Amino acid sequence: MEQRVSLITLGVADVARARDFYERLGWRGQEVEGTVFFQAGGMVLVLWGRADLAQDSGIQDGSTDGFGGVALAQNVRSEADVDDVVTAARRAGATVTRSPAKTFYGGYAGYFTDPDGHVWEIAYNPGFSLAADGSITVPDFDSS
Amino acid sequence: MEQRVSLITLGVADVARARDFYERLGWRGQEVEGTVFFQAGGMVLVLWGRADLAQDSGIQDGSTDGFGGVALAQNVRSEADVDDVVTAARRAGATVTRSPAKTFYGGYAGYFTDPDGHVWEIAYNPGFSLAADGSITVPDFDSS
C-alpha cells in the first residue's frame, strides 16, 4: 500500500450546512449529487451525508455525536495566524474546544470542532517545515 | 483559512499495535514520545493515543468503538490494485467491511477498518486524475 492519502471524507448531518461553514472560512468546492469536493493541496476534502458514508463503508453507525477519534490539523506560519484562523472559525460557527495556547513541543495551537463535531487543530509548529505550497515535512527526529 | 490539511491524527488504543498494522502494509514512520509520524505526500498521518488526542483537543471522549464519521481514501491506478491493497490489509489484520466491487460512479472500491476502527476506502476512480506522485485532482464537474 502506498504511503499516501487521496481523500478525507467527513460524514455530516446536513451537507448544505457543512458546506456553508467551510465556505465562510474561505474554502471553495464543487457539489455533485449531494457531495462536496474541496481540492486541498494534492488531496481532496469531501463532505458527504454521514448515513450515506456509513452505508457505503459497510459499517453500522451507532452514534452521531461526540469524539470520532480523528483530528485534522492545519499548520500555519505564525502564532498570529493560529489566532486569526481560530477567530475566523468561531465566527463561521465553530465551537472552540481549546483556545490557542503554547504547546508542550514548543509550538502554539488551538482546536475547534465544525458543525458536525469534526475536530480541527490549527498549529504553529516551528519543528515542521512548511513549504510555500502548504505541504509539510516530518523532520528527521534521529538527527535533530 | 487556507484550503489544505497538514496532518490527520488517528486516535488509537495502542500505538504499537497501530504502528505494526501500518508497517505490515509497507508504511514507514518515525516514533517520538509515543507518537508515530508517517510522511504521506505533502501531508502527515499521525498515530497517537486516543485519550491523549481527546484531552489535547479539549473534547470529552464518550465512546471508543463504532463509526467515527470520517473515512480516509486512497485512490489507486486499477481495479487489480484495489484488490491487492484490500487483500494486503486483510492479511495485516484489517476488517474488510465492503469487499471490492463496482461503484455507482463507474469506479471500483472496497473498504476496510484498521485495528482501531478507522475507515479506509481503496478506490479506482477513472474520473479523478491521479498523478505519478500520488496527488489527485478534482475534475471540473461543470465542464465534464
Short mmCIF file of N, CA and C in Angstrom, two decimals, chain A residues 1-12 22 25-33 37-45 48 50-51 53-63 65-77 85 88 97-98 104 111-113 117-122 128 130 132-142, chain B residues 1-12 22 25-33 37-45 48 50-51 53-63 65-77 85 88 97-98 104 111-113 117-122 128 130 132-142:
data_model
loop_
_atom_site.label_atom_id
_atom_site.label_comp_id
_atom_site.label_asym_id
_atom_site.label_seq_id
_atom_site.Cartn_x
_atom_site.Cartn_y
_atom_site.Cartn_z
N MET A 1 0.86 -1.19 0.00
CA MET A 1 0.00 0.00 0.00
C MET A 1 0.88 1.23 0.00
N GLU A 2 0.67 2.10 -0.96
CA GLU A 2 1.47 3.33 -1.00
C GLU A 2 1.18 4.19 0.24
N GLN A 3 2.17 4.99 0.60
CA GLN A 3 2.09 5.77 1.83
C GLN A 3 1.53 7.17 1.53
N ARG A 4 0.22 7.21 1.32
CA ARG A 4 -0.41 8.48 0.97
C ARG A 4 -1.91 8.39 1.19
N VAL A 5 -2.55 9.55 1.26
CA VAL A 5 -4.00 9.66 1.44
C VAL A 5 -4.53 10.50 0.29
N SER A 6 -5.59 10.02 -0.38
CA SER A 6 -6.16 10.76 -1.51
C SER A 6 -7.30 11.66 -1.08
N LEU A 7 -8.18 11.13 -0.25
CA LEU A 7 -9.36 11.89 0.17
C LEU A 7 -9.60 11.69 1.66
N ILE A 8 -10.12 12.73 2.28
CA ILE A 8 -10.67 12.63 3.63
C ILE A 8 -12.15 12.96 3.49
N THR A 9 -13.02 12.03 3.83
CA THR A 9 -14.45 12.30 3.76
C THR A 9 -15.00 12.49 5.16
N LEU A 10 -15.63 13.64 5.36
CA LEU A 10 -16.27 13.95 6.63
C LEU A 10 -17.76 13.66 6.48
N GLY A 11 -18.26 12.75 7.28
CA GLY A 11 -19.70 12.48 7.29
C GLY A 11 -20.42 13.59 8.03
N VAL A 12 -21.46 14.14 7.42
CA VAL A 12 -22.14 15.30 8.00
C VAL A 12 -23.65 15.07 8.03
N TYR A 22 -17.55 25.71 5.75
CA TYR A 22 -16.22 25.76 5.13
C TYR A 22 -16.11 26.94 4.15
N LEU A 25 -15.24 30.03 5.84
CA LEU A 25 -13.80 30.06 6.15
C LEU A 25 -12.97 30.32 4.90
N GLY A 26 -13.65 30.51 3.77
CA GLY A 26 -12.92 30.88 2.56
C GLY A 26 -12.65 29.73 1.61
N TRP A 27 -13.12 28.53 1.98
CA TRP A 27 -12.89 27.38 1.09
C TRP A 27 -13.88 27.43 -0.07
N ARG A 28 -13.45 26.92 -1.22
CA ARG A 28 -14.32 26.86 -2.39
C ARG A 28 -14.32 25.44 -2.94
N GLY A 29 -15.52 24.87 -3.09
CA GLY A 29 -15.63 23.50 -3.55
C GLY A 29 -16.64 23.36 -4.66
N GLN A 30 -16.81 22.13 -5.09
CA GLN A 30 -17.80 21.79 -6.10
C GLN A 30 -18.74 20.75 -5.51
N GLU A 31 -20.03 20.91 -5.80
CA GLU A 31 -21.01 19.96 -5.29
C GLU A 31 -21.56 19.13 -6.44
N VAL A 32 -21.55 17.84 -6.25
CA VAL A 32 -22.08 16.92 -7.26
C VAL A 32 -22.96 15.90 -6.56
N GLU A 33 -24.23 15.92 -6.87
CA GLU A 33 -25.18 14.93 -6.31
C GLU A 33 -25.05 14.84 -4.79
N PHE A 37 -16.75 18.53 -2.90
CA PHE A 37 -15.32 18.22 -3.05
C PHE A 37 -14.52 19.51 -2.94
N PHE A 38 -13.59 19.56 -1.99
CA PHE A 38 -12.67 20.69 -1.85
C PHE A 38 -11.26 20.22 -2.20
N GLN A 39 -10.68 20.76 -3.25
CA GLN A 39 -9.27 20.46 -3.53
C GLN A 39 -8.43 21.03 -2.39
N ALA A 40 -7.56 20.22 -1.82
CA ALA A 40 -6.74 20.65 -0.66
C ALA A 40 -5.32 20.16 -0.90
N GLY A 41 -4.53 20.97 -1.60
CA GLY A 41 -3.21 20.51 -2.00
C GLY A 41 -3.37 19.34 -2.96
N GLY A 42 -2.56 18.32 -2.77
CA GLY A 42 -2.64 17.15 -3.64
C GLY A 42 -3.69 16.16 -3.19
N MET A 43 -4.57 16.62 -2.31
CA MET A 43 -5.57 15.76 -1.70
C MET A 43 -6.92 16.44 -1.83
N VAL A 44 -7.97 15.73 -1.44
CA VAL A 44 -9.31 16.28 -1.54
C VAL A 44 -10.04 16.06 -0.21
N LEU A 45 -10.67 17.13 0.29
CA LEU A 45 -11.56 17.00 1.45
C LEU A 45 -12.99 16.94 0.93
N TRP A 48 -19.94 14.59 2.88
CA TRP A 48 -20.97 13.67 2.39
C TRP A 48 -21.86 13.32 3.57
N ARG A 50 -23.51 11.66 6.50
CA ARG A 50 -22.92 10.65 7.39
C ARG A 50 -23.55 9.27 7.21
N ALA A 51 -24.86 9.24 7.06
CA ALA A 51 -25.54 7.95 6.89
C ALA A 51 -25.13 7.30 5.57
N LEU A 53 -22.27 7.74 4.05
CA LEU A 53 -20.88 7.30 4.20
C LEU A 53 -20.81 5.98 4.98
N ALA A 54 -21.58 5.90 6.05
CA ALA A 54 -21.60 4.67 6.84
C ALA A 54 -22.09 3.50 5.99
N GLN A 55 -23.18 3.73 5.28
CA GLN A 55 -23.75 2.66 4.45
C GLN A 55 -22.76 2.23 3.36
N ASP A 56 -22.14 3.23 2.72
CA ASP A 56 -21.20 2.91 1.64
C ASP A 56 -20.01 2.12 2.18
N SER A 57 -19.63 2.41 3.42
CA SER A 57 -18.48 1.75 4.04
C SER A 57 -18.81 0.35 4.53
N GLY A 58 -20.09 0.05 4.61
CA GLY A 58 -20.49 -1.24 5.16
C GLY A 58 -20.39 -1.28 6.67
N ILE A 59 -20.59 -0.11 7.29
CA ILE A 59 -20.41 -0.01 8.74
C ILE A 59 -21.69 0.49 9.39
N GLN A 60 -21.99 -0.07 10.54
CA GLN A 60 -23.15 0.37 11.31
C GLN A 60 -22.80 1.69 12.00
N ASP A 61 -23.66 2.68 11.88
CA ASP A 61 -23.42 3.97 12.53
C ASP A 61 -24.18 4.02 13.83
N GLY A 62 -23.45 3.79 14.93
CA GLY A 62 -24.10 3.70 16.21
C GLY A 62 -24.46 5.03 16.84
N SER A 63 -23.50 5.98 16.79
CA SER A 63 -23.73 7.25 17.46
C SER A 63 -23.32 8.38 16.53
N ASP A 65 -22.88 11.71 17.77
CA ASP A 65 -22.25 12.83 18.47
C ASP A 65 -20.94 12.41 19.11
N GLY A 66 -20.24 13.37 19.61
CA GLY A 66 -19.04 13.08 20.39
C GLY A 66 -17.80 12.97 19.54
N PHE A 67 -16.75 12.50 20.16
CA PHE A 67 -15.42 12.45 19.58
C PHE A 67 -15.31 11.24 18.65
N GLY A 68 -14.93 11.50 17.40
CA GLY A 68 -14.83 10.42 16.43
C GLY A 68 -13.48 9.73 16.41
N GLY A 69 -12.54 10.25 17.22
CA GLY A 69 -11.24 9.60 17.29
C GLY A 69 -10.26 10.06 16.24
N VAL A 70 -10.62 11.10 15.48
CA VAL A 70 -9.76 11.63 14.42
C VAL A 70 -9.67 13.14 14.58
N ALA A 71 -8.49 13.69 14.34
CA ALA A 71 -8.35 15.15 14.28
C ALA A 71 -7.60 15.52 13.01
N LEU A 72 -8.09 16.54 12.34
CA LEU A 72 -7.36 17.14 11.22
C LEU A 72 -6.58 18.32 11.76
N ALA A 73 -5.46 18.61 11.14
CA ALA A 73 -4.68 19.77 11.56
C ALA A 73 -4.26 20.57 10.35
N GLN A 74 -4.23 21.87 10.55
CA GLN A 74 -3.60 22.73 9.57
C GLN A 74 -2.48 23.49 10.27
N ASN A 75 -1.26 23.29 9.77
CA ASN A 75 -0.13 24.05 10.30
C ASN A 75 -0.04 25.39 9.57
N VAL A 76 0.16 26.43 10.34
CA VAL A 76 0.25 27.78 9.78
C VAL A 76 1.61 28.38 10.14
N ARG A 77 1.82 29.62 9.72
CA ARG A 77 3.19 30.15 9.70
C ARG A 77 3.59 30.99 10.91
N VAL A 85 -7.01 32.21 12.42
CA VAL A 85 -7.85 31.14 11.88
C VAL A 85 -8.87 30.68 12.92
N ALA A 88 -11.59 33.22 13.03
CA ALA A 88 -12.44 33.11 11.84
C ALA A 88 -13.37 31.90 11.96
N THR A 97 -12.77 24.41 21.14
CA THR A 97 -12.66 23.48 22.26
C THR A 97 -11.37 23.67 23.05
N ARG A 98 -10.39 24.30 22.45
CA ARG A 98 -9.19 24.71 23.19
C ARG A 98 -8.68 25.99 22.60
N PHE A 104 3.25 21.74 24.38
CA PHE A 104 4.38 21.09 25.06
C PHE A 104 5.59 20.96 24.16
N TYR A 111 -7.79 24.40 19.08
CA TYR A 111 -8.66 23.40 18.46
C TYR A 111 -10.08 23.94 18.34
N PHE A 112 -10.75 23.53 17.26
CA PHE A 112 -12.19 23.77 17.17
C PHE A 112 -12.86 22.56 16.56
N THR A 113 -14.19 22.50 16.72
CA THR A 113 -14.97 21.48 16.02
C THR A 113 -15.91 22.17 15.04
N GLY A 117 -19.01 18.28 14.58
CA GLY A 117 -18.14 17.74 15.63
C GLY A 117 -16.79 17.26 15.13
N HIS A 118 -16.49 17.46 13.85
CA HIS A 118 -15.17 17.06 13.35
C HIS A 118 -14.11 18.03 13.90
N VAL A 119 -13.01 17.45 14.33
CA VAL A 119 -12.01 18.19 15.10
C VAL A 119 -10.92 18.74 14.19
N TRP A 120 -10.63 20.02 14.38
CA TRP A 120 -9.51 20.67 13.68
C TRP A 120 -8.56 21.29 14.69
N GLU A 121 -7.29 21.05 14.47
CA GLU A 121 -6.26 21.77 15.22
C GLU A 121 -5.61 22.76 14.27
N ILE A 122 -5.41 23.96 14.74
CA ILE A 122 -4.66 24.96 13.97
C ILE A 122 -3.38 25.20 14.76
N PHE A 128 8.33 21.64 12.24
CA PHE A 128 7.90 21.01 10.99
C PHE A 128 8.03 22.02 9.87
N LEU A 130 7.27 23.93 6.66
CA LEU A 130 6.03 24.25 5.94
C LEU A 130 6.42 24.98 4.66
N ALA A 132 6.03 26.71 0.78
CA ALA A 132 5.19 27.80 0.25
C ALA A 132 3.85 27.27 -0.24
N ASP A 133 3.82 26.05 -0.77
CA ASP A 133 2.56 25.49 -1.28
C ASP A 133 1.72 24.84 -0.17
N GLY A 134 2.20 24.94 1.08
CA GLY A 134 1.42 24.42 2.21
C GLY A 134 1.76 22.99 2.57
N SER A 135 2.60 22.33 1.79
CA SER A 135 2.95 20.96 2.14
C SER A 135 3.90 20.96 3.34
N ILE A 136 3.82 19.95 4.17
CA ILE A 136 4.69 19.89 5.34
C ILE A 136 5.53 18.62 5.30
N THR A 137 6.65 18.67 6.01
CA THR A 137 7.59 17.56 6.01
C THR A 137 7.95 17.21 7.45
N VAL A 138 7.85 15.92 7.77
CA VAL A 138 8.25 15.44 9.09
C VAL A 138 9.77 15.61 9.20
N PRO A 139 10.26 16.19 10.28
CA PRO A 139 11.72 16.28 10.44
C PRO A 139 12.33 14.90 10.66
N ASP A 140 13.62 14.81 10.44
CA ASP A 140 14.34 13.58 10.79
C ASP A 140 14.66 13.67 12.27
N PHE A 141 13.83 13.03 13.08
CA PHE A 141 13.96 13.20 14.53
C PHE A 141 15.27 12.63 15.06
N ASP A 142 15.78 11.60 14.39
CA ASP A 142 17.03 10.98 14.87
C ASP A 142 18.20 11.95 14.81
N MET B 1 -8.80 31.05 6.12
CA MET B 1 -8.18 29.73 6.35
C MET B 1 -7.78 29.15 5.00
N GLU B 2 -6.53 28.79 4.88
CA GLU B 2 -6.09 28.20 3.62
C GLU B 2 -6.78 26.84 3.42
N GLN B 3 -6.90 26.46 2.15
CA GLN B 3 -7.65 25.27 1.80
C GLN B 3 -6.72 24.06 1.70
N ARG B 4 -6.32 23.57 2.86
CA ARG B 4 -5.38 22.45 2.87
C ARG B 4 -5.40 21.79 4.25
N VAL B 5 -4.87 20.56 4.29
CA VAL B 5 -4.78 19.78 5.52
C VAL B 5 -3.31 19.40 5.71
N SER B 6 -2.78 19.64 6.90
CA SER B 6 -1.37 19.31 7.16
C SER B 6 -1.20 17.92 7.75
N LEU B 7 -2.05 17.60 8.72
CA LEU B 7 -1.93 16.31 9.40
C LEU B 7 -3.31 15.70 9.61
N ILE B 8 -3.35 14.38 9.57
CA ILE B 8 -4.51 13.62 10.02
C ILE B 8 -4.02 12.79 11.19
N THR B 9 -4.61 13.02 12.36
CA THR B 9 -4.22 12.22 13.52
C THR B 9 -5.31 11.22 13.83
N LEU B 10 -4.91 9.95 13.87
CA LEU B 10 -5.83 8.87 14.23
C LEU B 10 -5.60 8.51 15.69
N GLY B 11 -6.63 8.67 16.48
CA GLY B 11 -6.55 8.27 17.89
C GLY B 11 -6.63 6.76 17.98
N VAL B 12 -5.70 6.16 18.71
CA VAL B 12 -5.63 4.68 18.76
C VAL B 12 -5.53 4.20 20.20
N TYR B 22 0.18 -0.56 10.21
CA TYR B 22 0.56 0.24 9.03
C TYR B 22 1.92 -0.20 8.48
N LEU B 25 1.60 -3.02 6.21
CA LEU B 25 1.13 -2.57 4.90
C LEU B 25 2.24 -1.88 4.12
N GLY B 26 3.43 -1.81 4.70
CA GLY B 26 4.57 -1.25 3.98
C GLY B 26 4.88 0.19 4.32
N TRP B 27 4.12 0.79 5.24
CA TRP B 27 4.39 2.19 5.61
C TRP B 27 5.58 2.24 6.56
N ARG B 28 6.32 3.31 6.48
CA ARG B 28 7.47 3.52 7.36
C ARG B 28 7.35 4.88 8.02
N GLY B 29 7.42 4.88 9.36
CA GLY B 29 7.25 6.12 10.10
C GLY B 29 8.33 6.31 11.15
N GLN B 30 8.20 7.40 11.87
CA GLN B 30 9.11 7.69 12.97
C GLN B 30 8.28 7.85 14.23
N GLU B 31 8.79 7.30 15.33
CA GLU B 31 8.07 7.40 16.60
C GLU B 31 8.82 8.33 17.53
N VAL B 32 8.11 9.27 18.09
CA VAL B 32 8.69 10.22 19.03
C VAL B 32 7.76 10.34 20.22
N GLU B 33 8.22 9.94 21.35
CA GLU B 33 7.44 10.05 22.59
C GLU B 33 6.02 9.50 22.43
N PHE B 37 4.72 9.30 13.27
CA PHE B 37 4.51 10.21 12.13
C PHE B 37 4.86 9.49 10.84
N PHE B 38 3.88 9.42 9.92
CA PHE B 38 4.11 8.85 8.59
C PHE B 38 4.02 9.98 7.56
N GLN B 39 5.10 10.26 6.86
CA GLN B 39 5.01 11.23 5.77
C GLN B 39 4.11 10.64 4.69
N ALA B 40 3.14 11.40 4.22
CA ALA B 40 2.18 10.89 3.23
C ALA B 40 1.98 11.98 2.19
N GLY B 41 2.84 11.98 1.17
CA GLY B 41 2.82 13.10 0.22
C GLY B 41 3.18 14.37 0.96
N GLY B 42 2.47 15.45 0.68
CA GLY B 42 2.75 16.72 1.33
C GLY B 42 2.07 16.85 2.68
N MET B 43 1.62 15.74 3.20
CA MET B 43 0.85 15.71 4.43
C MET B 43 1.44 14.65 5.34
N VAL B 44 0.95 14.58 6.57
CA VAL B 44 1.48 13.62 7.53
C VAL B 44 0.31 12.89 8.19
N LEU B 45 0.39 11.57 8.24
CA LEU B 45 -0.57 10.77 9.00
C LEU B 45 0.07 10.45 10.35
N TRP B 48 -1.66 8.47 17.48
CA TRP B 48 -1.48 8.96 18.84
C TRP B 48 -2.55 8.34 19.71
N ARG B 50 -5.64 7.65 21.73
CA ARG B 50 -6.95 8.28 21.57
C ARG B 50 -7.29 9.19 22.77
N ALA B 51 -6.97 8.73 23.96
CA ALA B 51 -7.28 9.53 25.16
C ALA B 51 -6.43 10.80 25.17
N LEU B 53 -5.29 12.34 22.51
CA LEU B 53 -5.81 13.22 21.46
C LEU B 53 -7.08 13.94 21.93
N ALA B 54 -7.96 13.19 22.59
CA ALA B 54 -9.19 13.82 23.10
C ALA B 54 -8.85 14.90 24.12
N GLN B 55 -7.95 14.56 25.03
CA GLN B 55 -7.60 15.54 26.07
C GLN B 55 -6.95 16.77 25.46
N ASP B 56 -6.04 16.55 24.50
CA ASP B 56 -5.35 17.67 23.87
C ASP B 56 -6.34 18.57 23.13
N SER B 57 -7.38 17.94 22.57
CA SER B 57 -8.38 18.68 21.80
C SER B 57 -9.37 19.43 22.68
N GLY B 58 -9.38 19.08 23.96
CA GLY B 58 -10.36 19.68 24.86
C GLY B 58 -11.75 19.08 24.69
N ILE B 59 -11.79 17.80 24.29
CA ILE B 59 -13.06 17.14 23.98
C ILE B 59 -13.22 15.91 24.87
N GLN B 60 -14.45 15.70 25.32
CA GLN B 60 -14.78 14.51 26.10
C GLN B 60 -14.88 13.33 25.15
N ASP B 61 -14.22 12.23 25.49
CA ASP B 61 -14.28 11.04 24.65
C ASP B 61 -15.31 10.09 25.22
N GLY B 62 -16.50 10.09 24.60
CA GLY B 62 -17.59 9.30 25.14
C GLY B 62 -17.51 7.82 24.82
N SER B 63 -17.20 7.52 23.56
CA SER B 63 -17.21 6.12 23.15
C SER B 63 -15.97 5.83 22.33
N ASP B 65 -15.72 2.84 20.36
CA ASP B 65 -15.96 1.92 19.25
C ASP B 65 -16.91 2.54 18.23
N GLY B 66 -17.06 1.85 17.13
CA GLY B 66 -18.04 2.24 16.14
C GLY B 66 -17.53 3.24 15.14
N PHE B 67 -18.44 3.77 14.38
CA PHE B 67 -18.14 4.64 13.25
C PHE B 67 -17.84 6.05 13.75
N GLY B 68 -16.67 6.57 13.38
CA GLY B 68 -16.28 7.90 13.83
C GLY B 68 -16.74 9.02 12.93
N GLY B 69 -17.39 8.67 11.82
CA GLY B 69 -17.91 9.71 10.94
C GLY B 69 -16.92 10.22 9.92
N VAL B 70 -15.76 9.59 9.83
CA VAL B 70 -14.71 10.02 8.91
C VAL B 70 -14.22 8.79 8.14
N ALA B 71 -13.94 8.96 6.87
CA ALA B 71 -13.29 7.90 6.10
C ALA B 71 -12.11 8.48 5.35
N LEU B 72 -11.00 7.77 5.38
CA LEU B 72 -9.85 8.12 4.54
C LEU B 72 -9.95 7.27 3.28
N ALA B 73 -9.42 7.80 2.20
CA ALA B 73 -9.41 7.03 0.95
C ALA B 73 -8.05 7.11 0.30
N GLN B 74 -7.68 6.01 -0.32
CA GLN B 74 -6.52 6.04 -1.20
C GLN B 74 -7.00 5.61 -2.59
N ASN B 75 -6.80 6.50 -3.56
CA ASN B 75 -7.10 6.14 -4.94
C ASN B 75 -5.90 5.46 -5.56
N VAL B 76 -6.17 4.37 -6.26
CA VAL B 76 -5.11 3.59 -6.90
C VAL B 76 -5.37 3.54 -8.41
N ARG B 77 -4.49 2.84 -9.12
CA ARG B 77 -4.44 3.01 -10.57
C ARG B 77 -5.23 1.99 -11.38
N VAL B 85 -4.53 -4.17 -2.55
CA VAL B 85 -4.39 -3.44 -1.28
C VAL B 85 -5.37 -3.97 -0.25
N ALA B 88 -3.99 -7.19 1.05
CA ALA B 88 -2.85 -6.93 1.94
C ALA B 88 -3.34 -6.42 3.29
N THR B 97 -14.82 -4.35 5.46
CA THR B 97 -16.24 -4.06 5.70
C THR B 97 -17.04 -4.02 4.40
N ARG B 98 -16.37 -3.83 3.29
CA ARG B 98 -17.03 -3.97 1.98
C ARG B 98 -16.03 -4.52 1.00
N PHE B 104 -21.14 3.13 -7.90
CA PHE B 104 -22.19 3.82 -8.66
C PHE B 104 -21.63 4.84 -9.63
N TYR B 111 -13.69 -1.30 1.16
CA TYR B 111 -13.45 -0.60 2.42
C TYR B 111 -12.90 -1.58 3.46
N PHE B 112 -12.02 -1.06 4.31
CA PHE B 112 -11.63 -1.84 5.50
C PHE B 112 -11.50 -0.89 6.67
N THR B 113 -11.48 -1.48 7.87
CA THR B 113 -11.18 -0.70 9.07
C THR B 113 -9.87 -1.20 9.66
N GLY B 117 -10.67 0.74 14.20
CA GLY B 117 -11.96 1.08 13.60
C GLY B 117 -11.92 2.25 12.64
N HIS B 118 -10.73 2.80 12.37
CA HIS B 118 -10.64 3.89 11.39
C HIS B 118 -10.88 3.34 9.99
N VAL B 119 -11.67 4.07 9.23
CA VAL B 119 -12.18 3.57 7.96
C VAL B 119 -11.29 4.00 6.79
N TRP B 120 -10.96 3.05 5.95
CA TRP B 120 -10.22 3.32 4.72
C TRP B 120 -11.01 2.79 3.53
N GLU B 121 -11.09 3.61 2.50
CA GLU B 121 -11.60 3.15 1.21
C GLU B 121 -10.42 3.06 0.25
N ILE B 122 -10.35 1.99 -0.48
CA ILE B 122 -9.35 1.86 -1.55
C ILE B 122 -10.14 1.88 -2.84
N PHE B 128 -11.08 10.79 -11.55
CA PHE B 128 -10.18 11.66 -10.80
C PHE B 128 -8.75 11.43 -11.29
N LEU B 130 -4.99 11.02 -11.23
CA LEU B 130 -4.03 10.56 -10.21
C LEU B 130 -2.62 10.72 -10.80
N ALA B 132 1.65 10.91 -10.99
CA ALA B 132 2.70 9.93 -10.69
C ALA B 132 3.10 9.99 -9.22
N ASP B 133 3.05 11.18 -8.61
CA ASP B 133 3.45 11.31 -7.20
C ASP B 133 2.30 10.97 -6.24
N GLY B 134 1.17 10.53 -6.79
CA GLY B 134 0.06 10.13 -5.95
C GLY B 134 -0.93 11.23 -5.63
N SER B 135 -0.63 12.47 -6.03
CA SER B 135 -1.58 13.54 -5.76
C SER B 135 -2.79 13.40 -6.70
N ILE B 136 -3.95 13.80 -6.22
CA ILE B 136 -5.15 13.70 -7.06
C ILE B 136 -5.77 15.07 -7.23
N THR B 137 -6.54 15.19 -8.30
CA THR B 137 -7.16 16.46 -8.65
C THR B 137 -8.65 16.24 -8.92
N VAL B 138 -9.46 17.09 -8.27
CA VAL B 138 -10.91 17.04 -8.52
C VAL B 138 -11.16 17.50 -9.95
N PRO B 139 -11.95 16.77 -10.72
CA PRO B 139 -12.25 17.23 -12.07
C PRO B 139 -13.12 18.49 -12.03
N ASP B 140 -13.15 19.22 -13.13
CA ASP B 140 -14.10 20.33 -13.25
C ASP B 140 -15.43 19.73 -13.68
N PHE B 141 -16.29 19.52 -12.70
CA PHE B 141 -17.55 18.80 -12.99
C PHE B 141 -18.44 19.57 -13.94
N ASP B 142 -18.35 20.89 -13.92
CA ASP B 142 -19.23 21.68 -14.79
C ASP B 142 -18.95 21.43 -16.26
#
